[in-house]
CSV table of C-alpha atoms (C1' of nucleotides) in Angstrom, one decimal:
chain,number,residue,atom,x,y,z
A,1,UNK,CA,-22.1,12.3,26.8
A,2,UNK,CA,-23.6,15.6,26.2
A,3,UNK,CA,-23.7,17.9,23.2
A,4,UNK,CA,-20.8,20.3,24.9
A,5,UNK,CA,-18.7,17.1,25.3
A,6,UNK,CA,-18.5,16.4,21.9
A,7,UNK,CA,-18.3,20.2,21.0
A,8,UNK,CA,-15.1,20.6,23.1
A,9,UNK,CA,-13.6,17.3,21.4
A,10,UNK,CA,-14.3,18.3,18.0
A,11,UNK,CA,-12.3,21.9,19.1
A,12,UNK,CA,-9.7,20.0,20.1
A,13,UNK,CA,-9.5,18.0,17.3
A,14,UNK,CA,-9.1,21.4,15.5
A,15,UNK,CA,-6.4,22.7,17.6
A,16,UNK,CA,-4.8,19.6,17.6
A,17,UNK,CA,-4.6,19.7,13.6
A,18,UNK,CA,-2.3,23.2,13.8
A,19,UNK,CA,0.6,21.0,15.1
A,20,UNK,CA,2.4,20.1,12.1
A,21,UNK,CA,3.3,16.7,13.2
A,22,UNK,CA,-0.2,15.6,13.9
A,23,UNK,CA,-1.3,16.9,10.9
A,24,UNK,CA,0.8,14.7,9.0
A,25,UNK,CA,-0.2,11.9,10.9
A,26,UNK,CA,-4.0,12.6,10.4
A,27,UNK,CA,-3.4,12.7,7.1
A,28,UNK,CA,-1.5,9.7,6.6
A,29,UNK,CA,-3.9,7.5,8.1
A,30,UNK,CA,-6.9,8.9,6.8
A,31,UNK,CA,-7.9,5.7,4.6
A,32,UNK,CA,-7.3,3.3,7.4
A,33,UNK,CA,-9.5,5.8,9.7
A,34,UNK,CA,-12.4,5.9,7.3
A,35,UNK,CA,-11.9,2.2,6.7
A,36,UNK,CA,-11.7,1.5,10.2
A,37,UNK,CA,-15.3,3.1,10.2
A,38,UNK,CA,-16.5,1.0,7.7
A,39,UNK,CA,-15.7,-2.3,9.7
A,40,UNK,CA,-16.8,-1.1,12.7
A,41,UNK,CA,-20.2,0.2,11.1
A,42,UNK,CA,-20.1,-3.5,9.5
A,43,UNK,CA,-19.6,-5.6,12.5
A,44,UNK,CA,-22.3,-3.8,15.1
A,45,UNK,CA,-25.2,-3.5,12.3
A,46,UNK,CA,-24.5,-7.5,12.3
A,47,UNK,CA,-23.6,-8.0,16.1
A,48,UNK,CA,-20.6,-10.0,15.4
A,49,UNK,CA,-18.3,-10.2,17.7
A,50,UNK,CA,-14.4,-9.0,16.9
A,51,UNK,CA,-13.4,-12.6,17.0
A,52,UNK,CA,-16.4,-13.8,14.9
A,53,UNK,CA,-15.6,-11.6,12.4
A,54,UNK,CA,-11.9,-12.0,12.2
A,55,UNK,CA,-12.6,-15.8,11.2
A,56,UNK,CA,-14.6,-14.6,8.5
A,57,UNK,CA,-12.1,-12.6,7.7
A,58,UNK,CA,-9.5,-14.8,8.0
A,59,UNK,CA,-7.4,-13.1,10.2
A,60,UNK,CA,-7.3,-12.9,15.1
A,61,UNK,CA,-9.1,-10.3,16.8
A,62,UNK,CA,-6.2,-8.3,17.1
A,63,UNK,CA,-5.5,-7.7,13.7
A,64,UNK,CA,-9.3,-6.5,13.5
A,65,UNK,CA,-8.6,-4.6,16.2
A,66,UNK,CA,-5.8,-2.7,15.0
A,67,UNK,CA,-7.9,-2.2,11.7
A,68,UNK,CA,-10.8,-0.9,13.5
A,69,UNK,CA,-8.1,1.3,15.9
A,70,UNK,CA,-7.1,3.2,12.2
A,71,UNK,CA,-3.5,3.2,12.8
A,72,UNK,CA,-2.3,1.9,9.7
A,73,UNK,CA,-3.1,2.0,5.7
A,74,UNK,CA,-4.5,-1.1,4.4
A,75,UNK,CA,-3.1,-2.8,1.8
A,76,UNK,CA,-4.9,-3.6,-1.5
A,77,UNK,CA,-4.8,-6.6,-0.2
A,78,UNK,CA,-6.8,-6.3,2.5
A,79,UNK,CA,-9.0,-3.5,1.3
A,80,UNK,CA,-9.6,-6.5,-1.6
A,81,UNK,CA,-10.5,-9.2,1.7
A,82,UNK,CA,-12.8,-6.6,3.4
A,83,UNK,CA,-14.8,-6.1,0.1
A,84,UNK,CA,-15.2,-9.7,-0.5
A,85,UNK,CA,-15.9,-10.8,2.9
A,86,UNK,CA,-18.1,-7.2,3.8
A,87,UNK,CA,-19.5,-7.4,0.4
A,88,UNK,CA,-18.3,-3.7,-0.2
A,89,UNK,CA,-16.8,-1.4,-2.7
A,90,UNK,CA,-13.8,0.4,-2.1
A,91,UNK,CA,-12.7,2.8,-4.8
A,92,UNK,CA,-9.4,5.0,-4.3
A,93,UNK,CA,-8.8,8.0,-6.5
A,94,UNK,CA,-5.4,10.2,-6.2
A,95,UNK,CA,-5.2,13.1,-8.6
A,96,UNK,CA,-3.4,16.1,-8.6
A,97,UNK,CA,-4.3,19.1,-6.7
A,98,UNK,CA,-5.3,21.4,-9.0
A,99,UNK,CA,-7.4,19.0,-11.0
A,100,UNK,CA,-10.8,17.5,-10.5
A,101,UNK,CA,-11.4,13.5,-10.3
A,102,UNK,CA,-13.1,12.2,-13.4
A,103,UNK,CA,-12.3,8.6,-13.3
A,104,UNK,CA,-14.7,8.2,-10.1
A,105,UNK,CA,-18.5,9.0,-10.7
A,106,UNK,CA,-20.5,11.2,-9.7
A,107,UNK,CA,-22.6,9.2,-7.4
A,108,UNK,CA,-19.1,8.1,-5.6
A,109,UNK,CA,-18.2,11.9,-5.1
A,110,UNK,CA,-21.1,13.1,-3.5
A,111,UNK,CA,-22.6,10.8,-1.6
A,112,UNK,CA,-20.1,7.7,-0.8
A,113,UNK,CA,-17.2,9.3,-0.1
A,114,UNK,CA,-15.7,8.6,3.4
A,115,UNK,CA,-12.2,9.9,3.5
A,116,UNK,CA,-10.4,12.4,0.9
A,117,UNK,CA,-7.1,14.7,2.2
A,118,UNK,CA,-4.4,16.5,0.4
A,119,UNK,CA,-0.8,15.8,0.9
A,120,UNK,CA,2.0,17.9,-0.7
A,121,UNK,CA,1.9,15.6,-3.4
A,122,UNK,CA,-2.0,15.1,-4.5
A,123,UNK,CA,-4.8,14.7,-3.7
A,124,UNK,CA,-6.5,11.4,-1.7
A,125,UNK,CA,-10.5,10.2,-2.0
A,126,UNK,CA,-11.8,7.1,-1.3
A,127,UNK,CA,-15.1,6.1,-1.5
A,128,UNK,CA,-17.2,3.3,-0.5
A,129,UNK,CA,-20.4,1.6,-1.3
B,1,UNK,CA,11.9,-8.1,-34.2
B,2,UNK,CA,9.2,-9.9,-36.7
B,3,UNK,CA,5.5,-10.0,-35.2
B,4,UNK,CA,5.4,-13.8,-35.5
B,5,UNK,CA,8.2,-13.3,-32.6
B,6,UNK,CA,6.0,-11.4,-30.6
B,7,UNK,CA,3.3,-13.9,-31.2
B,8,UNK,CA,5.6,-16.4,-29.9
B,9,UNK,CA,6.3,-14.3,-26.5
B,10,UNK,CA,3.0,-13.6,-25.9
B,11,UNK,CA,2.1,-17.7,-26.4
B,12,UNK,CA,5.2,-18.0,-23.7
B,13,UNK,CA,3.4,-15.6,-21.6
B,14,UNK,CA,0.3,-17.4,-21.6
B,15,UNK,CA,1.8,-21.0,-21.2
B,16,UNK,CA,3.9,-18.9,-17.9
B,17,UNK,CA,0.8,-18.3,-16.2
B,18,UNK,CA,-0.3,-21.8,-15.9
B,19,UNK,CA,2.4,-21.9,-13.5
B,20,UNK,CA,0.3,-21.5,-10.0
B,21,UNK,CA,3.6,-19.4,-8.4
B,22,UNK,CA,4.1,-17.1,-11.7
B,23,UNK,CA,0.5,-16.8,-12.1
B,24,UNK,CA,0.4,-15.4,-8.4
B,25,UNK,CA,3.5,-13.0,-8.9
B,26,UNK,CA,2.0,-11.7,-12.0
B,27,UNK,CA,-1.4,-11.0,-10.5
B,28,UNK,CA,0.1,-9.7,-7.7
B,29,UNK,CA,2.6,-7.1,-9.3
B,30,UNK,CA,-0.9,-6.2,-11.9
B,31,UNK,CA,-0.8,-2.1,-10.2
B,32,UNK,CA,3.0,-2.0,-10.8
B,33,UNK,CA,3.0,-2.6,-14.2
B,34,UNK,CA,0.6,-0.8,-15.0
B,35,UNK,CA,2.1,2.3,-13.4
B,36,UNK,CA,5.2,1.1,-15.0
B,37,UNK,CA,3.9,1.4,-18.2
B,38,UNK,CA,2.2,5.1,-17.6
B,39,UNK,CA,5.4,6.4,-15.9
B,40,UNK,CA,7.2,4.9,-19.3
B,41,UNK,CA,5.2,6.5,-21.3
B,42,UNK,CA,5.3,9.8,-19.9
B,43,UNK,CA,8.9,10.0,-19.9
B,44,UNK,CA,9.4,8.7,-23.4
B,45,UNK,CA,6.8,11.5,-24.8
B,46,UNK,CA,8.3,13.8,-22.9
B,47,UNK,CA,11.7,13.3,-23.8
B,48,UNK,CA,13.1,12.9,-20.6
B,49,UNK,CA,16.3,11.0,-19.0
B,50,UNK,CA,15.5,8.9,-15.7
B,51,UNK,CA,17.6,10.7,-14.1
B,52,UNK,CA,15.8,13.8,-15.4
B,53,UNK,CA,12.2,12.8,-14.5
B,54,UNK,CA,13.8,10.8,-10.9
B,55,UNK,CA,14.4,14.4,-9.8
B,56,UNK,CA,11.1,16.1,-10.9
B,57,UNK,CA,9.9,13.6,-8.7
B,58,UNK,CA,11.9,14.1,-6.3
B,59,UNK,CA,13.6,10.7,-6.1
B,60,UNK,CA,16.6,8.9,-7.9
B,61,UNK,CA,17.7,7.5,-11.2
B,62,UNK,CA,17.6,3.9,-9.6
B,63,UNK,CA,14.4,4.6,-8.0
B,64,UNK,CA,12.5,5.2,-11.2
B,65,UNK,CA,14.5,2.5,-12.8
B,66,UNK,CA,12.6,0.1,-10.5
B,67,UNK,CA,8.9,1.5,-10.8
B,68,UNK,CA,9.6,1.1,-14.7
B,69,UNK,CA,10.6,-2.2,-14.1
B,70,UNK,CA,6.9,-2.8,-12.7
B,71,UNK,CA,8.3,-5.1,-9.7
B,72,UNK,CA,7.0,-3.7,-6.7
B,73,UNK,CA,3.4,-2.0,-5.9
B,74,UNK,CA,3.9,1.2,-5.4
B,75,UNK,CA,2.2,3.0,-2.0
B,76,UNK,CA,-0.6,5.4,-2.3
B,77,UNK,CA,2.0,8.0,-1.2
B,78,UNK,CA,4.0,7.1,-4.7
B,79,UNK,CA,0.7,7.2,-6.9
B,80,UNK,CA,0.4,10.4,-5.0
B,81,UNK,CA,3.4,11.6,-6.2
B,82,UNK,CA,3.3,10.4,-9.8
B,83,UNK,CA,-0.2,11.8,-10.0
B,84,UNK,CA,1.1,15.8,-9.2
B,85,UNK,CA,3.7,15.2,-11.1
B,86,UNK,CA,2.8,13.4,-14.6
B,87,UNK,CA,-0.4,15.6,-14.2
B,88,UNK,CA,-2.4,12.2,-14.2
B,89,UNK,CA,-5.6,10.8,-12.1
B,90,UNK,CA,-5.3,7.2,-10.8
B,91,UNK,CA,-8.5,4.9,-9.7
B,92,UNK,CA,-8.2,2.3,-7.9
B,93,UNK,CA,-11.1,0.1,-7.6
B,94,UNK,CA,-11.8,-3.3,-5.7
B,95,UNK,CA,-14.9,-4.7,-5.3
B,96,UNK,CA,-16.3,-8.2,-4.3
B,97,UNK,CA,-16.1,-10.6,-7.3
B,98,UNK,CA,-19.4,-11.2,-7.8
B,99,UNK,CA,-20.5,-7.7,-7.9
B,100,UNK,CA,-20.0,-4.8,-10.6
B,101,UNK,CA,-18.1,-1.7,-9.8
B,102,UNK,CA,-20.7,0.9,-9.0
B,103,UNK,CA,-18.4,3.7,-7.9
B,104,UNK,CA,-16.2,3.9,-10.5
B,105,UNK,CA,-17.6,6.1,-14.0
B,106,UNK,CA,-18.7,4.0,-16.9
B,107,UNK,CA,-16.0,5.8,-18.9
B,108,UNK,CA,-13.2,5.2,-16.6
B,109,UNK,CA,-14.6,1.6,-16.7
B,110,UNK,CA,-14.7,1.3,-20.3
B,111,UNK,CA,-11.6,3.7,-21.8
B,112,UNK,CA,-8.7,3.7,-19.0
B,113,UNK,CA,-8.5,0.7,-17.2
B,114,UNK,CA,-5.0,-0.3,-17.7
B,115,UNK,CA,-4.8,-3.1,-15.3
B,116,UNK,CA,-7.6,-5.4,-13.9
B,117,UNK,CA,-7.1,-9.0,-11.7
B,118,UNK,CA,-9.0,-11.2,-9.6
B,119,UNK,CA,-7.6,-12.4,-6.2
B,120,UNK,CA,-9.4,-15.2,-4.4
B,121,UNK,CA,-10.8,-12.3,-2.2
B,122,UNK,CA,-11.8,-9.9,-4.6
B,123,UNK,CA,-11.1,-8.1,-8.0
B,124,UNK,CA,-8.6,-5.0,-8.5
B,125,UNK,CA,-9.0,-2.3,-11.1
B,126,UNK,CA,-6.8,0.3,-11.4
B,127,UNK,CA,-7.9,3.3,-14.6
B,128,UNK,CA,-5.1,5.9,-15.3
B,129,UNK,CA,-6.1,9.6,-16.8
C,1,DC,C1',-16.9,-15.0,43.8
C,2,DG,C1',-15.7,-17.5,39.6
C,3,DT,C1',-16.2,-18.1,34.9
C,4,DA,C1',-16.6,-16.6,30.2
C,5,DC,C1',-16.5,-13.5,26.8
C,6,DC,C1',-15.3,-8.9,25.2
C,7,DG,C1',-12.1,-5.4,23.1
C,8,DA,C1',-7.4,-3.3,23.6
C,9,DT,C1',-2.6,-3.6,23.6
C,10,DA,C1',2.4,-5.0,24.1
C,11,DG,C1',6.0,-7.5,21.9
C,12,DC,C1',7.9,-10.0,18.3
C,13,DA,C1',8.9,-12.0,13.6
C,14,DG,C1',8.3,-11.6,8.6
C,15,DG,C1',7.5,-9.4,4.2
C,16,DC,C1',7.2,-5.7,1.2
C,17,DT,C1',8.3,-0.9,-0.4
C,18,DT,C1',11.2,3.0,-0.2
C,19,DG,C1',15.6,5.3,-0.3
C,20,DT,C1',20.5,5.4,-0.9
C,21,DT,C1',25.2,4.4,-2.8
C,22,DA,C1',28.0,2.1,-5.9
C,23,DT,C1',28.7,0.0,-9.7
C,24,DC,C1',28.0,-2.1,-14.7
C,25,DA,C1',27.4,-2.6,-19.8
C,26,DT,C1',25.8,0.0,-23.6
C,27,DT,C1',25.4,3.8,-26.7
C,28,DG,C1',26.6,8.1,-28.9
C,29,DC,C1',29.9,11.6,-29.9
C,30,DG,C1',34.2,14.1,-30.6
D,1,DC,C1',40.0,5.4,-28.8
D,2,DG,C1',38.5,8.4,-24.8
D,3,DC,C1',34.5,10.5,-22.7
D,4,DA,C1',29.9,11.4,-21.2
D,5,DA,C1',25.3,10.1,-20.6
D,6,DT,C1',21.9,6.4,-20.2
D,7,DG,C1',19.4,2.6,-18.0
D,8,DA,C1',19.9,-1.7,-15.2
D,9,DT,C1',21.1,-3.8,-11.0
D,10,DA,C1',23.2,-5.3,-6.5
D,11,DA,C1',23.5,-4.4,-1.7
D,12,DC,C1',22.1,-2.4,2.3
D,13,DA,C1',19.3,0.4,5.8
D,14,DA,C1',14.9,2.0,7.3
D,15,DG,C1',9.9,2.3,7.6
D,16,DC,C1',5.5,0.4,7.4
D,17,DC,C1',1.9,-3.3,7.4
D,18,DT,C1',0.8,-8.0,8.5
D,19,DG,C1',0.3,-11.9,11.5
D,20,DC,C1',0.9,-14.1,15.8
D,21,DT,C1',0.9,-15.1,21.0
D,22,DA,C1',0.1,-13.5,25.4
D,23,DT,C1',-2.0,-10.7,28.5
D,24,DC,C1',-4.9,-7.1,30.6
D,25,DG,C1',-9.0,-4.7,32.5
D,26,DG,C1',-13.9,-4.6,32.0
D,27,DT,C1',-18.5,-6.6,31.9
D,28,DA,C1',-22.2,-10.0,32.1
D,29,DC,C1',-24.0,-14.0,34.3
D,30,DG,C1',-24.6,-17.9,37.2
DNA sequence: CGTACCGATAGCAGGCTTGTTATCATTGCG
DNA sequence: CGCAATGATAACAAGCCTGCTATCGGTACG
């Protein structure tokens, strides 16, 4: 893939983001897409298979799949599996808009944060580590 | 009531959670009440009705009726809303057990955790500001 | 070519949360 | 007492996430 490639996807990305509809999906599933991430990152830098890391995880390859696809939300449930078994820390902060976060730290806001959006209703950060 | 009766329910509480099945139910309802508890709170300093604060927040009197009730987790799209609406921040932190939170701020950690359990896969903390 | 493993995906059942309407008992007030 | 407002609750539909089986195309290797 060239460097123009990934230009041209990241505009279309962009464009993609005007339509209202997408843009409420985006931002619906923006913890399971940086989640998703965090697997995936996870499972290569260990060269596990999907199925080898499912068992570990308890769960078949498809349901790792579909977490590493970033379709849906995680539970706390299964954000609280995936920190066990990955040996990370998830922390999920929703404040208003207007306001800034206080209850996360510092370190979490500037350098470990891996998904944060605003939906009509607040704003969404979470952070891992 | 007399506080020896509130030593008495709080002895029943404890003698409850030996109970495997309650002691699962109450770990895993541990977000709802303490949500439950903030939303409460608000309203009663605030001098609102259910139905009054139900349709700040855009939803209805029975609605609110069952997040104060604590029963059911609420979705990171509710916390959402509560947090633009009460004018609150919300953490949510889960980590492996054996590990110390790292991402969430000493103060939130120390001041405003209002709910805190261990699952077999991993410890929840939730901080309300 | 055949075999094995890989990741993606369809299809389905089950559980939980949300959202709604319709009550119900209780309390306060005229 | 009659009336209004309050909070709790039942019953139901709908949406989302989980968990599973089965299957598919692709790739690597003998």
């Amino acid at each position: 893939m060239k460097l123009t490639d990934l230009k041209t996807s990241e505009q279309a990305l962009a464009e993609d983001l005007h339509d209202p509809a997408f843009r409420r999906e985006w931002d619906r599933t923006a913890v399971a897409r940086a989640v998703a991430l965090k697997v995936l990152a996870y499972r290569t830098e260990h060269g596990l298979s999907q199925r080898a890391l499912a068992k570990k995880l308890g769960m078949t390859q498809p349901q790792l799949a579909r977490l590493e696809a970033g379709e849906h939300n995680p539970t706390i449930d299964t954000l609280a599996r995936l920190a066990q078994t990955l040996d990370v820390e998830f922390a999920l902060d929703v404040h208003p808009r207007q306001r800034t976060p206080r209850l996360l730290s510092g370190r979490a806001r500037r350098g470990n944060a891996i998904a944060s959006y605003q939906t009509d209703t607040g704003t969404i950060l979470l952070a891992a580590d």
